[in-house]
Amino acid sequence: MSKFDLKAVAVEQDTLSHPKVVGAAQRLLGTLDRLNAEMARASRKDRIAQMLSEADGVDDLVTRLRVAVGDAEQLRAAVEKTRSRLLREDGKLREALAGVVAGLGKEKQRLTARQEQIGQQIRQVERQRLEALAELTKAGLGHEEAEARAKPGADELKALRDELAALPLRLSSVDEQLRSRRHQVRLLEGKAGEVVA
């Protein structure tokens, strides 16, 4: 499968996952299916009477029904063909992107673990700093001088807090890449470019 094909399949899959497709389009299609099922339960005689009232005679009615049957058969065949194509392309896309998805999964695990680790480090540094401040003030230093001399320093604590504050955005970016086939194809192409370079 060429990169162009990968992009096209990725765009199609992302489109099929779009909230409007998942929400409104599927809801409307469900309503249409329900209405068609209700019509199928109505008596044929009543349905024929309704169609005959809209047709120009019996021959026109039969012609309209033949066209409707033909359209329904074509739609059924087209939907089955599309379903088969989507399954086939999804398999190829999953295979092509397996390394990228695995890498993104590992990056998410790494960032999540780092987030937990930094949280623990912050608690430890805060505890150590409070203990150091208590010892320094007990030794007779003023609050400001104790703040300046206490180890670990305020800068170390600030650096940890800054790193922790940046992690949710990085995790969100990885989550977006895991949800979007387009992002995954871009990452795949970027890796291919790195290998060539």
mmCIF file with all atom_site columns, C-alpha atoms in Angstrom:
data_model
loop_
_atom_site.group_PDB
_atom_site.id
_atom_site.type_symbol
_atom_site.label_atom_id
_atom_site.label_alt_id
_atom_site.label_comp_id
_atom_site.label_asym_id
_atom_site.label_entity_id
_atom_site.label_seq_id
_atom_site.pdbx_PDB_ins_code
_atom_site.Cartn_x
_atom_site.Cartn_y
_atom_site.Cartn_z
_atom_site.occupancy
_atom_site.B_iso_or_equiv
_atom_site.pdbx_formal_charge
_atom_site.auth_seq_id
_atom_site.auth_comp_id
_atom_site.auth_asym_id
_atom_site.auth_atom_id
_atom_site.pdbx_PDB_model_num
ATOM 1   C CA . MET A 1 1   ? 0.000   0.000  0.000   1.00 0.00 ? 1   MET A CA 1
ATOM 2   C CA . SER A 1 2   ? 1.542   3.338  -1.012  1.00 0.00 ? 2   SER A CA 1
ATOM 3   C CA . LYS A 1 3   ? 1.852   6.326  1.308   1.00 0.00 ? 3   LYS A CA 1
ATOM 4   C CA . PHE A 1 4   ? -0.880  8.079  -0.712  1.00 0.00 ? 4   PHE A CA 1
ATOM 5   C CA . ASP A 1 5   ? -3.189  5.140  -0.084  1.00 0.00 ? 5   ASP A CA 1
ATOM 6   C CA . LEU A 1 6   ? -2.296  5.155  3.614   1.00 0.00 ? 6   LEU A CA 1
ATOM 7   C CA . LYS A 1 7   ? -3.187  8.828  3.810   1.00 0.00 ? 7   LYS A CA 1
ATOM 8   C CA . ALA A 1 8   ? -6.484  8.325  1.991   1.00 0.00 ? 8   ALA A CA 1
ATOM 9   C CA . VAL A 1 9   ? -7.466  5.391  4.216   1.00 0.00 ? 9   VAL A CA 1
ATOM 10  C CA . ALA A 1 10  ? -6.412  7.297  7.343   1.00 0.00 ? 10  ALA A CA 1
ATOM 11  C CA . VAL A 1 11  ? -8.481  10.327 6.324   1.00 0.00 ? 11  VAL A CA 1
ATOM 12  C CA . GLU A 1 12  ? -11.486 8.092  5.598   1.00 0.00 ? 12  GLU A CA 1
ATOM 13  C CA . GLN A 1 13  ? -11.198 6.327  8.971   1.00 0.00 ? 13  GLN A CA 1
ATOM 14  C CA . ASP A 1 14  ? -10.842 9.616  10.831  1.00 0.00 ? 14  ASP A CA 1
ATOM 15  C CA . THR A 1 15  ? -13.896 10.929 8.959   1.00 0.00 ? 15  THR A CA 1
ATOM 16  C CA . LEU A 1 16  ? -15.906 7.829  9.909   1.00 0.00 ? 16  LEU A CA 1
ATOM 17  C CA . SER A 1 17  ? -14.910 8.484  13.550  1.00 0.00 ? 17  SER A CA 1
ATOM 18  C CA . HIS A 1 18  ? -15.876 12.178 13.375  1.00 0.00 ? 18  HIS A CA 1
ATOM 19  C CA . PRO A 1 19  ? -18.451 13.157 16.032  1.00 0.00 ? 19  PRO A CA 1
ATOM 20  C CA . LYS A 1 20  ? -21.006 14.284 13.412  1.00 0.00 ? 20  LYS A CA 1
ATOM 21  C CA . VAL A 1 21  ? -20.772 10.926 11.631  1.00 0.00 ? 21  VAL A CA 1
ATOM 22  C CA . VAL A 1 22  ? -20.854 8.963  14.859  1.00 0.00 ? 22  VAL A CA 1
ATOM 23  C CA . GLY A 1 23  ? -23.636 11.098 16.322  1.00 0.00 ? 23  GLY A CA 1
ATOM 24  C CA . ALA A 1 24  ? -26.026 12.768 13.900  1.00 0.00 ? 24  ALA A CA 1
ATOM 25  C CA . ALA A 1 25  ? -25.506 10.609 10.804  1.00 0.00 ? 25  ALA A CA 1
ATOM 26  C CA . GLN A 1 26  ? -25.818 7.326  12.690  1.00 0.00 ? 26  GLN A CA 1
ATOM 27  C CA . ARG A 1 27  ? -28.841 8.597  14.611  1.00 0.00 ? 27  ARG A CA 1
ATOM 28  C CA . LEU A 1 28  ? -30.563 9.673  11.376  1.00 0.00 ? 28  LEU A CA 1
ATOM 29  C CA . LEU A 1 29  ? -29.671 6.396  9.667   1.00 0.00 ? 29  LEU A CA 1
ATOM 30  C CA . GLY A 1 30  ? -31.142 4.550  12.646  1.00 0.00 ? 30  GLY A CA 1
ATOM 31  C CA . THR A 1 31  ? -34.353 6.554  12.303  1.00 0.00 ? 31  THR A CA 1
ATOM 32  C CA . LEU A 1 32  ? -34.470 5.753  8.590   1.00 0.00 ? 32  LEU A CA 1
ATOM 33  C CA . ASP A 1 33  ? -33.945 2.038  9.326   1.00 0.00 ? 33  ASP A CA 1
ATOM 34  C CA . ARG A 1 34  ? -36.730 2.126  11.916  1.00 0.00 ? 34  ARG A CA 1
ATOM 35  C CA . LEU A 1 35  ? -39.125 3.823  9.498   1.00 0.00 ? 35  LEU A CA 1
ATOM 36  C CA . ASN A 1 36  ? -38.263 1.315  6.755   1.00 0.00 ? 36  ASN A CA 1
ATOM 37  C CA . ALA A 1 37  ? -38.867 -1.539 9.199   1.00 0.00 ? 37  ALA A CA 1
ATOM 38  C CA . GLU A 1 38  ? -42.238 -0.050 10.147  1.00 0.00 ? 38  GLU A CA 1
ATOM 39  C CA . MET A 1 39  ? -43.153 0.259  6.453   1.00 0.00 ? 39  MET A CA 1
ATOM 40  C CA . ALA A 1 40  ? -42.119 -3.364 5.903   1.00 0.00 ? 40  ALA A CA 1
ATOM 41  C CA . ARG A 1 41  ? -44.609 -4.389 8.623   1.00 0.00 ? 41  ARG A CA 1
ATOM 42  C CA . ALA A 1 42  ? -47.474 -2.469 6.976   1.00 0.00 ? 42  ALA A CA 1
ATOM 43  C CA . SER A 1 43  ? -49.724 -4.576 4.760   1.00 0.00 ? 43  SER A CA 1
ATOM 44  C CA . ARG A 1 44  ? -48.587 -4.888 1.152   1.00 0.00 ? 44  ARG A CA 1
ATOM 45  C CA . LYS A 1 45  ? -52.091 -4.100 -0.034  1.00 0.00 ? 45  LYS A CA 1
ATOM 46  C CA . ASP A 1 46  ? -52.027 -0.749 1.803   1.00 0.00 ? 46  ASP A CA 1
ATOM 47  C CA . ARG A 1 47  ? -48.550 0.052  0.494   1.00 0.00 ? 47  ARG A CA 1
ATOM 48  C CA . ILE A 1 48  ? -49.543 -0.848 -3.083  1.00 0.00 ? 48  ILE A CA 1
ATOM 49  C CA . ALA A 1 49  ? -52.659 1.312  -2.765  1.00 0.00 ? 49  ALA A CA 1
ATOM 50  C CA . GLN A 1 50  ? -50.519 4.267  -1.642  1.00 0.00 ? 50  GLN A CA 1
ATOM 51  C CA . MET A 1 51  ? -47.988 3.762  -4.459  1.00 0.00 ? 51  MET A CA 1
ATOM 52  C CA . LEU A 1 52  ? -50.760 3.328  -7.022  1.00 0.00 ? 52  LEU A CA 1
ATOM 53  C CA . SER A 1 53  ? -52.229 6.683  -5.966  1.00 0.00 ? 53  SER A CA 1
ATOM 54  C CA . GLU A 1 54  ? -48.880 8.290  -6.873  1.00 0.00 ? 54  GLU A CA 1
ATOM 55  C CA . ALA A 1 55  ? -48.308 6.287  -10.097 1.00 0.00 ? 55  ALA A CA 1
ATOM 56  C CA . ASP A 1 56  ? -49.702 6.731  -13.614 1.00 0.00 ? 56  ASP A CA 1
ATOM 57  C CA . GLY A 1 57  ? -51.421 3.373  -13.687 1.00 0.00 ? 57  GLY A CA 1
ATOM 58  C CA . VAL A 1 58  ? -50.494 -0.238 -12.938 1.00 0.00 ? 58  VAL A CA 1
ATOM 59  C CA . ASP A 1 59  ? -47.649 -0.433 -15.490 1.00 0.00 ? 59  ASP A CA 1
ATOM 60  C CA . ASP A 1 60  ? -46.026 2.682  -13.995 1.00 0.00 ? 60  ASP A CA 1
ATOM 61  C CA . LEU A 1 61  ? -46.421 1.181  -10.507 1.00 0.00 ? 61  LEU A CA 1
ATOM 62  C CA . VAL A 1 62  ? -44.714 -2.070 -11.568 1.00 0.00 ? 62  VAL A CA 1
ATOM 63  C CA . THR A 1 63  ? -41.915 -0.099 -13.275 1.00 0.00 ? 63  THR A CA 1
ATOM 64  C CA . ARG A 1 64  ? -41.380 2.029  -10.161 1.00 0.00 ? 64  ARG A CA 1
ATOM 65  C CA . LEU A 1 65  ? -41.259 -1.090 -7.979  1.00 0.00 ? 65  LEU A CA 1
ATOM 66  C CA . ARG A 1 66  ? -38.726 -2.762 -10.319 1.00 0.00 ? 66  ARG A CA 1
ATOM 67  C CA . VAL A 1 67  ? -36.543 0.360  -10.208 1.00 0.00 ? 67  VAL A CA 1
ATOM 68  C CA . ALA A 1 68  ? -36.840 0.500  -6.394  1.00 0.00 ? 68  ALA A CA 1
ATOM 69  C CA . VAL A 1 69  ? -35.890 -3.192 -6.111  1.00 0.00 ? 69  VAL A CA 1
ATOM 70  C CA . GLY A 1 70  ? -32.941 -2.666 -8.463  1.00 0.00 ? 70  GLY A CA 1
ATOM 71  C CA . ASP A 1 71  ? -31.795 0.377  -6.481  1.00 0.00 ? 71  ASP A CA 1
ATOM 72  C CA . ALA A 1 72  ? -32.062 -1.563 -3.208  1.00 0.00 ? 72  ALA A CA 1
ATOM 73  C CA . GLU A 1 73  ? -30.069 -4.493 -4.639  1.00 0.00 ? 73  GLU A CA 1
ATOM 74  C CA . GLN A 1 74  ? -27.393 -2.111 -5.946  1.00 0.00 ? 74  GLN A CA 1
ATOM 75  C CA . LEU A 1 75  ? -27.214 -0.364 -2.582  1.00 0.00 ? 75  LEU A CA 1
ATOM 76  C CA . ARG A 1 76  ? -26.904 -3.696 -0.768  1.00 0.00 ? 76  ARG A CA 1
ATOM 77  C CA . ALA A 1 77  ? -24.092 -4.801 -3.106  1.00 0.00 ? 77  ALA A CA 1
ATOM 78  C CA . ALA A 1 78  ? -22.333 -1.428 -2.787  1.00 0.00 ? 78  ALA A CA 1
ATOM 79  C CA . VAL A 1 79  ? -22.548 -1.491 1.017   1.00 0.00 ? 79  VAL A CA 1
ATOM 80  C CA . GLU A 1 80  ? -21.162 -5.044 1.129   1.00 0.00 ? 80  GLU A CA 1
ATOM 81  C CA . LYS A 1 81  ? -18.349 -4.073 -1.244  1.00 0.00 ? 81  LYS A CA 1
ATOM 82  C CA . THR A 1 82  ? -17.559 -1.005 0.885   1.00 0.00 ? 82  THR A CA 1
ATOM 83  C CA . ARG A 1 83  ? -17.630 -3.092 4.073   1.00 0.00 ? 83  ARG A CA 1
ATOM 84  C CA . SER A 1 84  ? -15.179 -5.588 2.580   1.00 0.00 ? 84  SER A CA 1
ATOM 85  C CA . ARG A 1 85  ? -12.910 -2.770 1.376   1.00 0.00 ? 85  ARG A CA 1
ATOM 86  C CA . LEU A 1 86  ? -12.982 -1.039 4.772   1.00 0.00 ? 86  LEU A CA 1
ATOM 87  C CA . LEU A 1 87  ? -12.098 -4.278 6.576   1.00 0.00 ? 87  LEU A CA 1
ATOM 88  C CA . ARG A 1 88  ? -9.263  -5.004 4.139   1.00 0.00 ? 88  ARG A CA 1
ATOM 89  C CA . GLU A 1 89  ? -7.877  -1.453 4.306   1.00 0.00 ? 89  GLU A CA 1
ATOM 90  C CA . ASP A 1 90  ? -8.210  -1.320 8.081   1.00 0.00 ? 90  ASP A CA 1
ATOM 91  C CA . GLY A 1 91  ? -6.132  -4.484 8.366   1.00 0.00 ? 91  GLY A CA 1
ATOM 92  C CA . LYS A 1 92  ? -3.431  -3.084 6.082   1.00 0.00 ? 92  LYS A CA 1
ATOM 93  C CA . LEU A 1 93  ? -3.445  0.251  7.893   1.00 0.00 ? 93  LEU A CA 1
ATOM 94  C CA . ARG A 1 94  ? -3.224  -1.410 11.316  1.00 0.00 ? 94  ARG A CA 1
ATOM 95  C CA . GLU A 1 95  ? -0.315  -3.518 10.078  1.00 0.00 ? 95  GLU A CA 1
ATOM 96  C CA . ALA A 1 96  ? 1.492   -0.502 8.601   1.00 0.00 ? 96  ALA A CA 1
ATOM 97  C CA . LEU A 1 97  ? 0.941   1.612  11.712  1.00 0.00 ? 97  LEU A CA 1
ATOM 98  C CA . ALA A 1 98  ? 1.537   -1.088 14.337  1.00 0.00 ? 98  ALA A CA 1
ATOM 99  C CA . GLY A 1 99  ? 5.016   0.215  15.142  1.00 0.00 ? 99  GLY A CA 1
ATOM 100 C CA . VAL A 1 100 ? 3.825   3.809  15.388  1.00 0.00 ? 100 VAL A CA 1
ATOM 101 C CA . VAL A 1 101 ? 0.868   2.877  17.615  1.00 0.00 ? 101 VAL A CA 1
ATOM 102 C CA . ALA A 1 102 ? 3.121   0.759  19.836  1.00 0.00 ? 102 ALA A CA 1
ATOM 103 C CA . GLY A 1 103 ? 5.582   3.650  20.080  1.00 0.00 ? 103 GLY A CA 1
ATOM 104 C CA . LEU A 1 104 ? 2.803   6.063  21.007  1.00 0.00 ? 104 LEU A CA 1
ATOM 105 C CA . GLY A 1 105 ? 1.533   3.608  23.616  1.00 0.00 ? 105 GLY A CA 1
ATOM 106 C CA . LYS A 1 106 ? 5.018   3.364  25.137  1.00 0.00 ? 106 LYS A CA 1
ATOM 107 C CA . GLU A 1 107 ? 5.369   7.158  25.100  1.00 0.00 ? 107 GLU A CA 1
ATOM 108 C CA . LYS A 1 108 ? 2.020   7.495  26.890  1.00 0.00 ? 108 LYS A CA 1
ATOM 109 C CA . GLN A 1 109 ? 3.117   4.944  29.509  1.00 0.00 ? 109 GLN A CA 1
ATOM 110 C CA . ARG A 1 110 ? 6.449   6.747  29.915  1.00 0.00 ? 110 ARG A CA 1
ATOM 111 C CA . LEU A 1 111 ? 4.781   10.142 30.354  1.00 0.00 ? 111 LEU A CA 1
ATOM 112 C CA . THR A 1 112 ? 2.211   8.729  32.789  1.00 0.00 ? 112 THR A CA 1
ATOM 113 C CA . ALA A 1 113 ? 4.963   7.066  34.827  1.00 0.00 ? 113 ALA A CA 1
ATOM 114 C CA . ARG A 1 114 ? 6.990   10.298 34.758  1.00 0.00 ? 114 ARG A CA 1
ATOM 115 C CA . GLN A 1 115 ? 3.927   12.205 35.964  1.00 0.00 ? 115 GLN A CA 1
ATOM 116 C CA . GLU A 1 116 ? 3.585   9.867  38.946  1.00 0.00 ? 116 GLU A CA 1
ATOM 117 C CA . GLN A 1 117 ? 7.333   9.981  39.591  1.00 0.00 ? 117 GLN A CA 1
ATOM 118 C CA . ILE A 1 118 ? 7.425   13.788 39.572  1.00 0.00 ? 118 ILE A CA 1
ATOM 119 C CA . GLY A 1 119 ? 4.443   13.911 41.930  1.00 0.00 ? 119 GLY A CA 1
ATOM 120 C CA . GLN A 1 120 ? 6.352   11.696 44.369  1.00 0.00 ? 120 GLN A CA 1
ATOM 121 C CA . GLN A 1 121 ? 9.531   13.751 43.916  1.00 0.00 ? 121 GLN A CA 1
ATOM 122 C CA . ILE A 1 122 ? 7.651   16.980 44.629  1.00 0.00 ? 122 ILE A CA 1
ATOM 123 C CA . ARG A 1 123 ? 6.204   15.552 47.842  1.00 0.00 ? 123 ARG A CA 1
ATOM 124 C CA . GLN A 1 124 ? 9.661   14.313 48.887  1.00 0.00 ? 124 GLN A CA 1
ATOM 125 C CA . VAL A 1 125 ? 11.395  17.619 48.047  1.00 0.00 ? 125 VAL A CA 1
ATOM 126 C CA . GLU A 1 126 ? 8.671   19.604 49.857  1.00 0.00 ? 126 GLU A CA 1
ATOM 127 C CA . ARG A 1 127 ? 9.064   17.401 52.933  1.00 0.00 ? 127 ARG A CA 1
ATOM 128 C CA . GLN A 1 128 ? 12.882  17.677 52.861  1.00 0.00 ? 128 GLN A CA 1
ATOM 129 C CA . ARG A 1 129 ? 12.682  21.431 52.314  1.00 0.00 ? 129 ARG A CA 1
ATOM 130 C CA . LEU A 1 130 ? 10.257  21.903 55.223  1.00 0.00 ? 130 LEU A CA 1
ATOM 131 C CA . GLU A 1 131 ? 12.556  19.840 57.459  1.00 0.00 ? 131 GLU A CA 1
ATOM 132 C CA . ALA A 1 132 ? 15.568  21.912 56.360  1.00 0.00 ? 132 ALA A CA 1
ATOM 133 C CA . LEU A 1 133 ? 13.682  25.170 56.947  1.00 0.00 ? 133 LEU A CA 1
ATOM 134 C CA . ALA A 1 134 ? 12.653  24.000 60.414  1.00 0.00 ? 134 ALA A CA 1
ATOM 135 C CA . GLU A 1 135 ? 16.271  23.099 61.304  1.00 0.00 ? 135 GLU A CA 1
ATOM 136 C CA . LEU A 1 136 ? 17.645  26.394 59.957  1.00 0.00 ? 136 LEU A CA 1
ATOM 137 C CA . THR A 1 137 ? 15.078  28.534 61.777  1.00 0.00 ? 137 THR A CA 1
ATOM 138 C CA . LYS A 1 138 ? 15.661  26.467 64.916  1.00 0.00 ? 138 LYS A CA 1
ATOM 139 C CA . ALA A 1 139 ? 19.371  27.248 64.533  1.00 0.00 ? 139 ALA A CA 1
ATOM 140 C CA . GLY A 1 140 ? 18.498  30.944 64.666  1.00 0.00 ? 140 GLY A CA 1
ATOM 141 C CA . LEU A 1 141 ? 18.347  31.968 60.999  1.00 0.00 ? 141 LEU A CA 1
ATOM 142 C CA . GLY A 1 142 ? 15.637  34.375 59.870  1.00 0.00 ? 142 GLY A CA 1
ATOM 143 C CA . HIS A 1 143 ? 12.896  33.178 57.543  1.00 0.00 ? 143 HIS A CA 1
ATOM 144 C CA . GLU A 1 144 ? 14.374  34.757 54.377  1.00 0.00 ? 144 GLU A CA 1
ATOM 145 C CA . GLU A 1 145 ? 17.895  33.481 55.046  1.00 0.00 ? 145 GLU A CA 1
ATOM 146 C CA . ALA A 1 146 ? 16.541  30.026 55.863  1.00 0.00 ? 146 ALA A CA 1
ATOM 147 C CA . GLU A 1 147 ? 14.554  30.068 52.590  1.00 0.00 ? 147 GLU A CA 1
ATOM 148 C CA . ALA A 1 148 ? 17.734  30.950 50.670  1.00 0.00 ? 148 ALA A CA 1
ATOM 149 C CA . ARG A 1 149 ? 19.921  28.290 52.340  1.00 0.00 ? 149 ARG A CA 1
ATOM 150 C CA . ALA A 1 150 ? 17.453  25.406 52.606  1.00 0.00 ? 150 ALA A CA 1
ATOM 151 C CA . LYS A 1 151 ? 18.305  22.363 50.518  1.00 0.00 ? 151 LYS A CA 1
ATOM 152 C CA . PRO A 1 152 ? 16.715  21.175 48.311  1.00 0.00 ? 152 PRO A CA 1
ATOM 153 C CA . GLY A 1 153 ? 16.336  24.680 46.913  1.00 0.00 ? 153 GLY A CA 1
ATOM 154 C CA . ALA A 1 154 ? 13.200  26.476 45.800  1.00 0.00 ? 154 ALA A CA 1
ATOM 155 C CA . ASP A 1 155 ? 14.504  26.371 42.197  1.00 0.00 ? 155 ASP A CA 1
ATOM 156 C CA . GLU A 1 156 ? 14.573  22.566 42.231  1.00 0.00 ? 156 GLU A CA 1
ATOM 157 C CA . LEU A 1 157 ? 10.994  22.467 43.482  1.00 0.00 ? 157 LEU A CA 1
ATOM 158 C CA . LYS A 1 158 ? 9.892   25.009 40.861  1.00 0.00 ? 158 LYS A CA 1
ATOM 159 C CA . ALA A 1 159 ? 11.575  22.998 38.071  1.00 0.00 ? 159 ALA A CA 1
ATOM 160 C CA . LEU A 1 160 ? 9.711   19.853 39.147  1.00 0.00 ? 160 LEU A CA 1
ATOM 161 C CA . ARG A 1 161 ? 6.391   21.713 39.326  1.00 0.00 ? 161 ARG A CA 1
ATOM 162 C CA . ASP A 1 162 ? 6.976   23.244 35.877  1.00 0.00 ? 162 ASP A CA 1
ATOM 163 C CA . GLU A 1 163 ? 7.735   19.824 34.392  1.00 0.00 ? 163 GLU A CA 1
ATOM 164 C CA . LEU A 1 164 ? 4.627   18.370 36.045  1.00 0.00 ? 164 LEU A CA 1
ATOM 165 C CA . ALA A 1 165 ? 2.498   21.227 34.687  1.00 0.00 ? 165 ALA A CA 1
ATOM 166 C CA . ALA A 1 166 ? 3.753   20.550 31.122  1.00 0.00 ? 166 ALA A CA 1
ATOM 167 C CA . LEU A 1 167 ? 2.980   16.815 31.155  1.00 0.00 ? 167 LEU A CA 1
ATOM 168 C CA . PRO A 1 168 ? -0.832  16.964 30.702  1.00 0.00 ? 168 PRO A CA 1
ATOM 169 C CA . LEU A 1 169 ? -0.377  18.837 27.411  1.00 0.00 ? 169 LEU A CA 1
ATOM 170 C CA . ARG A 1 170 ? 2.155   16.263 26.212  1.00 0.00 ? 170 ARG A CA 1
ATOM 171 C CA . LEU A 1 171 ? -0.159  13.413 27.271  1.00 0.00 ? 171 LEU A CA 1
ATOM 172 C CA . SER A 1 172 ? -3.062  15.082 25.480  1.00 0.00 ? 172 SER A CA 1
ATOM 173 C CA . SER A 1 173 ? -0.963  15.325 22.315  1.00 0.00 ? 173 SER A CA 1
ATOM 174 C CA . VAL A 1 174 ? -0.092  11.618 22.485  1.00 0.00 ? 174 VAL A CA 1
ATOM 175 C CA . ASP A 1 175 ? -3.765  10.739 23.078  1.00 0.00 ? 175 ASP A CA 1
ATOM 176 C CA . GLU A 1 176 ? -4.763  12.784 20.010  1.00 0.00 ? 176 GLU A CA 1
ATOM 177 C CA . GLN A 1 177 ? -2.144  10.968 17.934  1.00 0.00 ? 177 GLN A CA 1
ATOM 178 C CA . LEU A 1 178 ? -3.443  7.618  19.189  1.00 0.00 ? 178 LEU A CA 1
ATOM 179 C CA . ARG A 1 179 ? -6.997  8.577  18.130  1.00 0.00 ? 179 ARG A CA 1
ATOM 180 C CA . SER A 1 180 ? -6.091  9.977  14.709  1.00 0.00 ? 180 SER A CA 1
ATOM 181 C CA . ARG A 1 181 ? -4.937  7.728  11.895  1.00 0.00 ? 181 ARG A CA 1
ATOM 182 C CA . ARG A 1 182 ? -3.813  10.861 9.987   1.00 0.00 ? 182 ARG A CA 1
ATOM 183 C CA . HIS A 1 183 ? -1.391  11.754 12.783  1.00 0.00 ? 183 HIS A CA 1
ATOM 184 C CA . GLN A 1 184 ? -0.105  8.192  12.823  1.00 0.00 ? 184 GLN A CA 1
ATOM 185 C CA . VAL A 1 185 ? 0.540   8.223  9.057   1.00 0.00 ? 185 VAL A CA 1
ATOM 186 C CA . ARG A 1 186 ? 2.419   11.530 9.430   1.00 0.00 ? 186 ARG A CA 1
ATOM 187 C CA . LEU A 1 187 ? 4.544   9.970  12.169  1.00 0.00 ? 187 LEU A CA 1
ATOM 188 C CA . LEU A 1 188 ? 5.171   6.913  9.983   1.00 0.00 ? 188 LEU A CA 1
ATOM 189 C CA . GLU A 1 189 ? 6.238   9.115  7.078   1.00 0.00 ? 189 GLU A CA 1
ATOM 190 C CA . GLY A 1 190 ? 8.468   11.131 9.409   1.00 0.00 ? 190 GLY A CA 1
ATOM 191 C CA . LYS A 1 191 ? 10.210  7.965  10.564  1.00 0.00 ? 191 LYS A CA 1
ATOM 192 C CA . ALA A 1 192 ? 10.630  6.820  6.960   1.00 0.00 ? 192 ALA A CA 1
ATOM 193 C CA . GLY A 1 193 ? 12.171  10.219 6.198   1.00 0.00 ? 193 GLY A CA 1
ATOM 194 C CA . GLU A 1 194 ? 14.572  9.846  9.121   1.00 0.00 ? 194 GLU A CA 1
ATOM 195 C CA . VAL A 1 195 ? 15.720  6.452  7.864   1.00 0.00 ? 195 VAL A CA 1
ATOM 196 C CA . VAL A 1 196 ? 16.346  7.794  4.364   1.00 0.00 ? 196 VAL A CA 1
ATOM 197 C CA . ALA A 1 197 ? 18.183  10.880 5.649   1.00 0.00 ? 197 ALA A CA 1
#
